[in-house]
mmCIF file with all atom_site columns, C-alpha atoms in Angstrom:
data_model
loop_
_atom_site.group_PDB
_atom_site.id
_atom_site.type_symbol
_atom_site.label_atom_id
_atom_site.label_alt_id
_atom_site.label_comp_id
_atom_site.label_asym_id
_atom_site.label_entity_id
_atom_site.label_seq_id
_atom_site.pdbx_PDB_ins_code
_atom_site.Cartn_x
_atom_site.Cartn_y
_atom_site.Cartn_z
_atom_site.occupancy
_atom_site.B_iso_or_equiv
_atom_site.pdbx_formal_charge
_atom_site.auth_seq_id
_atom_site.auth_comp_id
_atom_site.auth_asym_id
_atom_site.auth_atom_id
_atom_site.pdbx_PDB_model_num
ATOM 1   C CA . UNK A 1 1   ? -19.677 2.935   28.404  1.00 45.00 ? 12  UNK A CA 1
ATOM 2   C CA . UNK A 1 2   ? -17.318 2.946   25.474  1.00 50.00 ? 13  UNK A CA 1
ATOM 3   C CA . UNK A 1 3   ? -18.499 2.223   22.057  1.00 65.00 ? 14  UNK A CA 1
ATOM 4   C CA . UNK A 1 4   ? -16.556 0.384   19.323  1.00 78.00 ? 15  UNK A CA 1
ATOM 5   C CA . UNK A 1 5   ? -16.217 1.775   15.889  1.00 84.00 ? 16  UNK A CA 1
ATOM 6   C CA . UNK A 1 6   ? -17.080 -0.524  13.026  1.00 89.00 ? 17  UNK A CA 1
ATOM 7   C CA . UNK A 1 7   ? -14.310 -1.353  10.495  1.00 87.00 ? 18  UNK A CA 1
ATOM 8   C CA . UNK A 1 8   ? -15.128 0.308   7.346   1.00 87.00 ? 19  UNK A CA 1
ATOM 9   C CA . UNK A 1 9   ? -13.815 -0.780  3.902   1.00 88.00 ? 20  UNK A CA 1
ATOM 10  C CA . UNK A 1 10  ? -11.685 2.345   3.907   1.00 84.00 ? 21  UNK A CA 1
ATOM 11  C CA . UNK A 1 11  ? -10.006 1.339   7.216   1.00 84.00 ? 22  UNK A CA 1
ATOM 12  C CA . UNK A 1 12  ? -9.413  -2.110  6.001   1.00 88.00 ? 23  UNK A CA 1
ATOM 13  C CA . UNK A 1 13  ? -7.986  -1.040  2.679   1.00 87.00 ? 24  UNK A CA 1
ATOM 14  C CA . UNK A 1 14  ? -5.502  1.343   4.523   1.00 85.00 ? 25  UNK A CA 1
ATOM 15  C CA . UNK A 1 15  ? -4.555  -1.360  6.938   1.00 86.00 ? 26  UNK A CA 1
ATOM 16  C CA . UNK A 1 16  ? -3.826  -4.068  4.215   1.00 88.00 ? 27  UNK A CA 1
ATOM 17  C CA . UNK A 1 17  ? -1.819  -1.316  2.332   1.00 86.00 ? 28  UNK A CA 1
ATOM 18  C CA . UNK A 1 18  ? 0.279   -1.020  5.523   1.00 86.00 ? 29  UNK A CA 1
ATOM 19  C CA . UNK A 1 19  ? 0.665   -4.782  5.586   1.00 89.00 ? 30  UNK A CA 1
ATOM 20  C CA . UNK A 1 20  ? 1.693   -4.976  1.772   1.00 87.00 ? 31  UNK A CA 1
ATOM 21  C CA . UNK A 1 21  ? 4.283   -2.257  2.504   1.00 85.00 ? 32  UNK A CA 1
ATOM 22  C CA . UNK A 1 22  ? 5.895   -4.297  5.434   1.00 85.00 ? 33  UNK A CA 1
ATOM 23  C CA . UNK A 1 23  ? 5.679   -7.118  3.017   1.00 85.00 ? 34  UNK A CA 1
ATOM 24  C CA . UNK A 1 24  ? 7.453   -5.371  0.368   1.00 83.00 ? 35  UNK A CA 1
ATOM 25  C CA . UNK A 1 25  ? 10.166  -4.043  2.801   1.00 82.00 ? 36  UNK A CA 1
ATOM 26  C CA . UNK A 1 26  ? 10.748  -7.719  4.251   1.00 85.00 ? 37  UNK A CA 1
ATOM 27  C CA . UNK A 1 27  ? 9.428   -7.000  7.608   1.00 87.00 ? 38  UNK A CA 1
ATOM 28  C CA . UNK A 1 28  ? 6.911   -9.814  7.163   1.00 90.00 ? 39  UNK A CA 1
ATOM 29  C CA . UNK A 1 29  ? 6.789   -12.977 5.092   1.00 90.00 ? 40  UNK A CA 1
ATOM 30  C CA . UNK A 1 30  ? 4.155   -14.594 2.877   1.00 89.00 ? 41  UNK A CA 1
ATOM 31  C CA . UNK A 1 31  ? 2.520   -16.687 5.817   1.00 92.00 ? 42  UNK A CA 1
ATOM 32  C CA . UNK A 1 32  ? 2.497   -13.773 8.028   1.00 92.00 ? 43  UNK A CA 1
ATOM 33  C CA . UNK A 1 33  ? 0.982   -11.241 5.374   1.00 91.00 ? 44  UNK A CA 1
ATOM 34  C CA . UNK A 1 34  ? -1.802  -13.865 4.833   1.00 93.00 ? 45  UNK A CA 1
ATOM 35  C CA . UNK A 1 35  ? -2.522  -14.404 8.517   1.00 94.00 ? 46  UNK A CA 1
ATOM 36  C CA . UNK A 1 36  ? -2.526  -10.601 9.387   1.00 93.00 ? 47  UNK A CA 1
ATOM 37  C CA . UNK A 1 37  ? -4.614  -9.802  6.215   1.00 93.00 ? 48  UNK A CA 1
ATOM 38  C CA . UNK A 1 38  ? -7.376  -12.423 7.437   1.00 94.00 ? 49  UNK A CA 1
ATOM 39  C CA . UNK A 1 39  ? -7.515  -10.565 10.720  1.00 93.00 ? 50  UNK A CA 1
ATOM 40  C CA . UNK A 1 40  ? -8.059  -7.296  8.947   1.00 92.00 ? 51  UNK A CA 1
ATOM 41  C CA . UNK A 1 41  ? -10.493 -8.771  6.438   1.00 94.00 ? 52  UNK A CA 1
ATOM 42  C CA . UNK A 1 42  ? -12.708 -10.654 9.030   1.00 95.00 ? 53  UNK A CA 1
ATOM 43  C CA . UNK A 1 43  ? -12.643 -7.919  11.621  1.00 93.00 ? 54  UNK A CA 1
ATOM 44  C CA . UNK A 1 44  ? -15.982 -6.161  12.476  1.00 93.00 ? 55  UNK A CA 1
ATOM 45  C CA . UNK A 1 45  ? -14.373 -3.103  14.509  1.00 89.00 ? 56  UNK A CA 1
ATOM 46  C CA . UNK A 1 46  ? -11.429 -0.785  13.924  1.00 85.00 ? 57  UNK A CA 1
ATOM 47  C CA . UNK A 1 47  ? -9.591  -2.084  17.251  1.00 85.00 ? 58  UNK A CA 1
ATOM 48  C CA . UNK A 1 48  ? -9.800  -5.792  15.873  1.00 89.00 ? 59  UNK A CA 1
ATOM 49  C CA . UNK A 1 49  ? -8.504  -4.612  12.393  1.00 88.00 ? 60  UNK A CA 1
ATOM 50  C CA . UNK A 1 50  ? -5.798  -2.324  13.800  1.00 87.00 ? 61  UNK A CA 1
ATOM 51  C CA . UNK A 1 51  ? -4.523  -5.312  15.882  1.00 89.00 ? 62  UNK A CA 1
ATOM 52  C CA . UNK A 1 52  ? -3.007  -6.912  12.716  1.00 90.00 ? 63  UNK A CA 1
ATOM 53  C CA . UNK A 1 53  ? -0.258  -4.020  12.462  1.00 87.00 ? 64  UNK A CA 1
ATOM 54  C CA . UNK A 1 54  ? -0.190  -3.089  16.303  1.00 85.00 ? 65  UNK A CA 1
ATOM 55  C CA . UNK A 1 55  ? 3.099   -5.005  16.944  1.00 87.00 ? 66  UNK A CA 1
ATOM 56  C CA . UNK A 1 56  ? 4.986   -3.855  13.540  1.00 84.00 ? 67  UNK A CA 1
ATOM 57  C CA . UNK A 1 57  ? 7.428   -1.102  13.487  1.00 83.00 ? 68  UNK A CA 1
ATOM 58  C CA . UNK A 1 58  ? 6.253   2.174   12.107  1.00 77.00 ? 69  UNK A CA 1
ATOM 59  C CA . UNK A 1 59  ? 7.021   2.979   8.363   1.00 70.00 ? 70  UNK A CA 1
ATOM 60  C CA . UNK A 1 60  ? 8.797   6.097   7.695   1.00 62.00 ? 71  UNK A CA 1
ATOM 61  C CA . UNK A 1 61  ? 6.883   8.121   5.003   1.00 52.00 ? 72  UNK A CA 1
ATOM 62  C CA . UNK A 1 62  ? 4.068   5.452   4.619   1.00 45.00 ? 73  UNK A CA 1
ATOM 63  C CA . UNK A 1 63  ? 1.300   7.004   6.779   1.00 47.00 ? 74  UNK A CA 1
ATOM 64  C CA . UNK A 1 64  ? 0.770   4.039   9.147   1.00 48.00 ? 75  UNK A CA 1
ATOM 65  C CA . UNK A 1 65  ? -2.060  5.835   11.079  1.00 45.00 ? 76  UNK A CA 1
ATOM 66  C CA . UNK A 1 66  ? -4.687  3.724   12.426  1.00 45.00 ? 77  UNK A CA 1
ATOM 67  C CA . UNK A 1 67  ? -8.411  3.309   11.048  1.00 41.00 ? 78  UNK A CA 1
ATOM 68  C CA . UNK A 1 68  ? -10.168 6.478   10.707  1.00 41.00 ? 79  UNK A CA 1
ATOM 69  C CA . UNK A 1 69  ? -7.050  8.636   11.215  1.00 33.00 ? 80  UNK A CA 1
ATOM 70  C CA . UNK A 1 70  ? -5.762  8.866   7.706   1.00 35.00 ? 81  UNK A CA 1
ATOM 71  C CA . UNK A 1 71  ? -7.363  9.272   4.274   1.00 34.00 ? 82  UNK A CA 1
ATOM 72  C CA . UNK A 1 72  ? -7.314  6.431   1.978   1.00 35.00 ? 83  UNK A CA 1
ATOM 73  C CA . UNK A 1 73  ? -3.697  6.079   0.389   1.00 38.00 ? 84  UNK A CA 1
ATOM 74  C CA . UNK A 1 74  ? -5.506  5.877   -3.104  1.00 37.00 ? 85  UNK A CA 1
ATOM 75  C CA . UNK A 1 75  ? -7.438  9.085   -2.693  1.00 38.00 ? 86  UNK A CA 1
ATOM 76  C CA . UNK A 1 76  ? -9.827  9.692   -5.499  1.00 37.00 ? 87  UNK A CA 1
ATOM 77  C CA . UNK A 1 77  ? -7.935  7.925   -8.133  1.00 37.00 ? 88  UNK A CA 1
ATOM 78  C CA . UNK A 1 78  ? -9.570  5.708   -10.616 1.00 36.00 ? 89  UNK A CA 1
ATOM 79  C CA . UNK A 1 79  ? -8.938  2.040   -10.864 1.00 37.00 ? 90  UNK A CA 1
ATOM 80  C CA . UNK A 1 80  ? -6.518  0.716   -13.550 1.00 37.00 ? 91  UNK A CA 1
ATOM 81  C CA . UNK A 1 81  ? -5.163  4.111   -14.518 1.00 42.00 ? 92  UNK A CA 1
ATOM 82  C CA . UNK A 1 82  ? -1.494  5.097   -14.893 1.00 55.00 ? 93  UNK A CA 1
ATOM 83  C CA . UNK A 1 83  ? -0.180  7.762   -12.747 1.00 73.00 ? 94  UNK A CA 1
ATOM 84  C CA . UNK A 1 84  ? 3.101   9.573   -12.046 1.00 81.00 ? 95  UNK A CA 1
ATOM 85  C CA . UNK A 1 85  ? 4.222   10.075  -8.574  1.00 83.00 ? 96  UNK A CA 1
ATOM 86  C CA . UNK A 1 86  ? 7.047   11.550  -6.673  1.00 85.00 ? 97  UNK A CA 1
ATOM 87  C CA . UNK A 1 87  ? 7.513   8.598   -4.394  1.00 86.00 ? 98  UNK A CA 1
ATOM 88  C CA . UNK A 1 88  ? 6.074   5.017   -4.217  1.00 87.00 ? 99  UNK A CA 1
ATOM 89  C CA . UNK A 1 89  ? 2.775   4.598   -2.230  1.00 86.00 ? 100 UNK A CA 1
ATOM 90  C CA . UNK A 1 90  ? 2.358   2.055   0.701   1.00 85.00 ? 101 UNK A CA 1
ATOM 91  C CA . UNK A 1 91  ? 2.209   -1.308  -0.576  1.00 85.00 ? 102 UNK A CA 1
ATOM 92  C CA . UNK A 1 92  ? 3.345   -0.647  -4.241  1.00 86.00 ? 103 UNK A CA 1
ATOM 93  C CA . UNK A 1 93  ? 5.655   -3.104  -5.660  1.00 87.00 ? 104 UNK A CA 1
ATOM 94  C CA . UNK A 1 94  ? 8.569   -2.188  -7.916  1.00 88.00 ? 105 UNK A CA 1
ATOM 95  C CA . UNK A 1 95  ? 8.959   -3.898  -11.345 1.00 86.00 ? 106 UNK A CA 1
ATOM 96  C CA . UNK A 1 96  ? 12.348  -4.208  -13.245 1.00 84.00 ? 107 UNK A CA 1
ATOM 97  C CA . UNK A 1 97  ? 10.597  -2.030  -15.907 1.00 84.00 ? 108 UNK A CA 1
ATOM 98  C CA . UNK A 1 98  ? 12.199  1.440   -16.494 1.00 84.00 ? 109 UNK A CA 1
ATOM 99  C CA . UNK A 1 99  ? 11.931  4.066   -19.134 1.00 81.00 ? 110 UNK A CA 1
ATOM 100 C CA . UNK A 1 100 ? 13.161  7.480   -20.074 1.00 81.00 ? 111 UNK A CA 1
ATOM 101 C CA . UNK A 1 101 ? 10.247  9.963   -19.859 1.00 76.00 ? 112 UNK A CA 1
ATOM 102 C CA . UNK A 1 102 ? 10.158  11.640  -23.144 1.00 71.00 ? 113 UNK A CA 1
ATOM 103 C CA . UNK A 1 103 ? 9.256   15.057  -21.727 1.00 72.00 ? 114 UNK A CA 1
ATOM 104 C CA . UNK A 1 104 ? 11.473  15.321  -18.776 1.00 78.00 ? 115 UNK A CA 1
ATOM 105 C CA . UNK A 1 105 ? 14.190  12.951  -19.913 1.00 82.00 ? 116 UNK A CA 1
ATOM 106 C CA . UNK A 1 106 ? 14.192  11.405  -16.313 1.00 85.00 ? 117 UNK A CA 1
ATOM 107 C CA . UNK A 1 107 ? 14.550  7.698   -15.799 1.00 88.00 ? 118 UNK A CA 1
ATOM 108 C CA . UNK A 1 108 ? 11.312  6.325   -14.303 1.00 87.00 ? 119 UNK A CA 1
ATOM 109 C CA . UNK A 1 109 ? 10.686  3.000   -12.617 1.00 88.00 ? 120 UNK A CA 1
ATOM 110 C CA . UNK A 1 110 ? 7.269   1.328   -12.822 1.00 85.00 ? 121 UNK A CA 1
ATOM 111 C CA . UNK A 1 111 ? 5.712   0.307   -9.635  1.00 87.00 ? 122 UNK A CA 1
ATOM 112 C CA . UNK A 1 112 ? 2.280   -1.742  -9.515  1.00 85.00 ? 123 UNK A CA 1
ATOM 113 C CA . UNK A 1 113 ? -0.328  -1.115  -6.695  1.00 83.00 ? 124 UNK A CA 1
ATOM 114 C CA . UNK A 1 114 ? -1.428  -4.792  -5.958  1.00 81.00 ? 125 UNK A CA 1
ATOM 115 C CA . UNK A 1 115 ? -4.760  -3.249  -4.499  1.00 80.00 ? 126 UNK A CA 1
ATOM 116 C CA . UNK A 1 116 ? -6.098  -2.447  -7.827  1.00 79.00 ? 127 UNK A CA 1
ATOM 117 C CA . UNK A 1 117 ? -3.331  -3.499  -10.333 1.00 77.00 ? 128 UNK A CA 1
ATOM 118 C CA . UNK A 1 118 ? -2.683  0.258   -11.296 1.00 81.00 ? 129 UNK A CA 1
ATOM 119 C CA . UNK A 1 119 ? 0.746   1.279   -12.667 1.00 83.00 ? 130 UNK A CA 1
ATOM 120 C CA . UNK A 1 120 ? 2.664   4.211   -11.420 1.00 84.00 ? 131 UNK A CA 1
ATOM 121 C CA . UNK A 1 121 ? 5.757   5.765   -12.653 1.00 86.00 ? 132 UNK A CA 1
ATOM 122 C CA . UNK A 1 122 ? 8.268   6.981   -10.060 1.00 90.00 ? 133 UNK A CA 1
ATOM 123 C CA . UNK A 1 123 ? 11.618  8.689   -10.755 1.00 90.00 ? 134 UNK A CA 1
ATOM 124 C CA . UNK A 1 124 ? 14.497  6.552   -10.102 1.00 89.00 ? 135 UNK A CA 1
ATOM 125 C CA . UNK A 1 125 ? 17.022  8.118   -7.579  1.00 83.00 ? 136 UNK A CA 1
ATOM 126 C CA . UNK A 1 126 ? 19.875  9.795   -9.538  1.00 74.00 ? 137 UNK A CA 1
ATOM 127 C CA . UNK A 1 127 ? 17.976  9.271   -12.629 1.00 63.00 ? 138 UNK A CA 1
#
């Protein structure tokens, strides 16, 4: 007899992040994001939730592991905080906002994590 694992909030958050990343990269459109997000949010078990991304291509560098296999992409970060990162996280959305970091003189691009509206500063390639 096999038992099914309940889908935790962390599992669902991870899968929603993967869906946001696919949306940001243009793999899925608005209606498809909504449909798949609904699957994740209403799932009771991890296999049900994971079905929302099962047919999507793997994202390079985005940590598209299934529920229970990867830590939350946000880790222990506080909500609504600013943070510098080497690379954008899964689901982060780029803004047109850029600035030159006064300490390093590197041009930074501002990214928003829609999961918690936090802002992140990522070095621009060649900046």
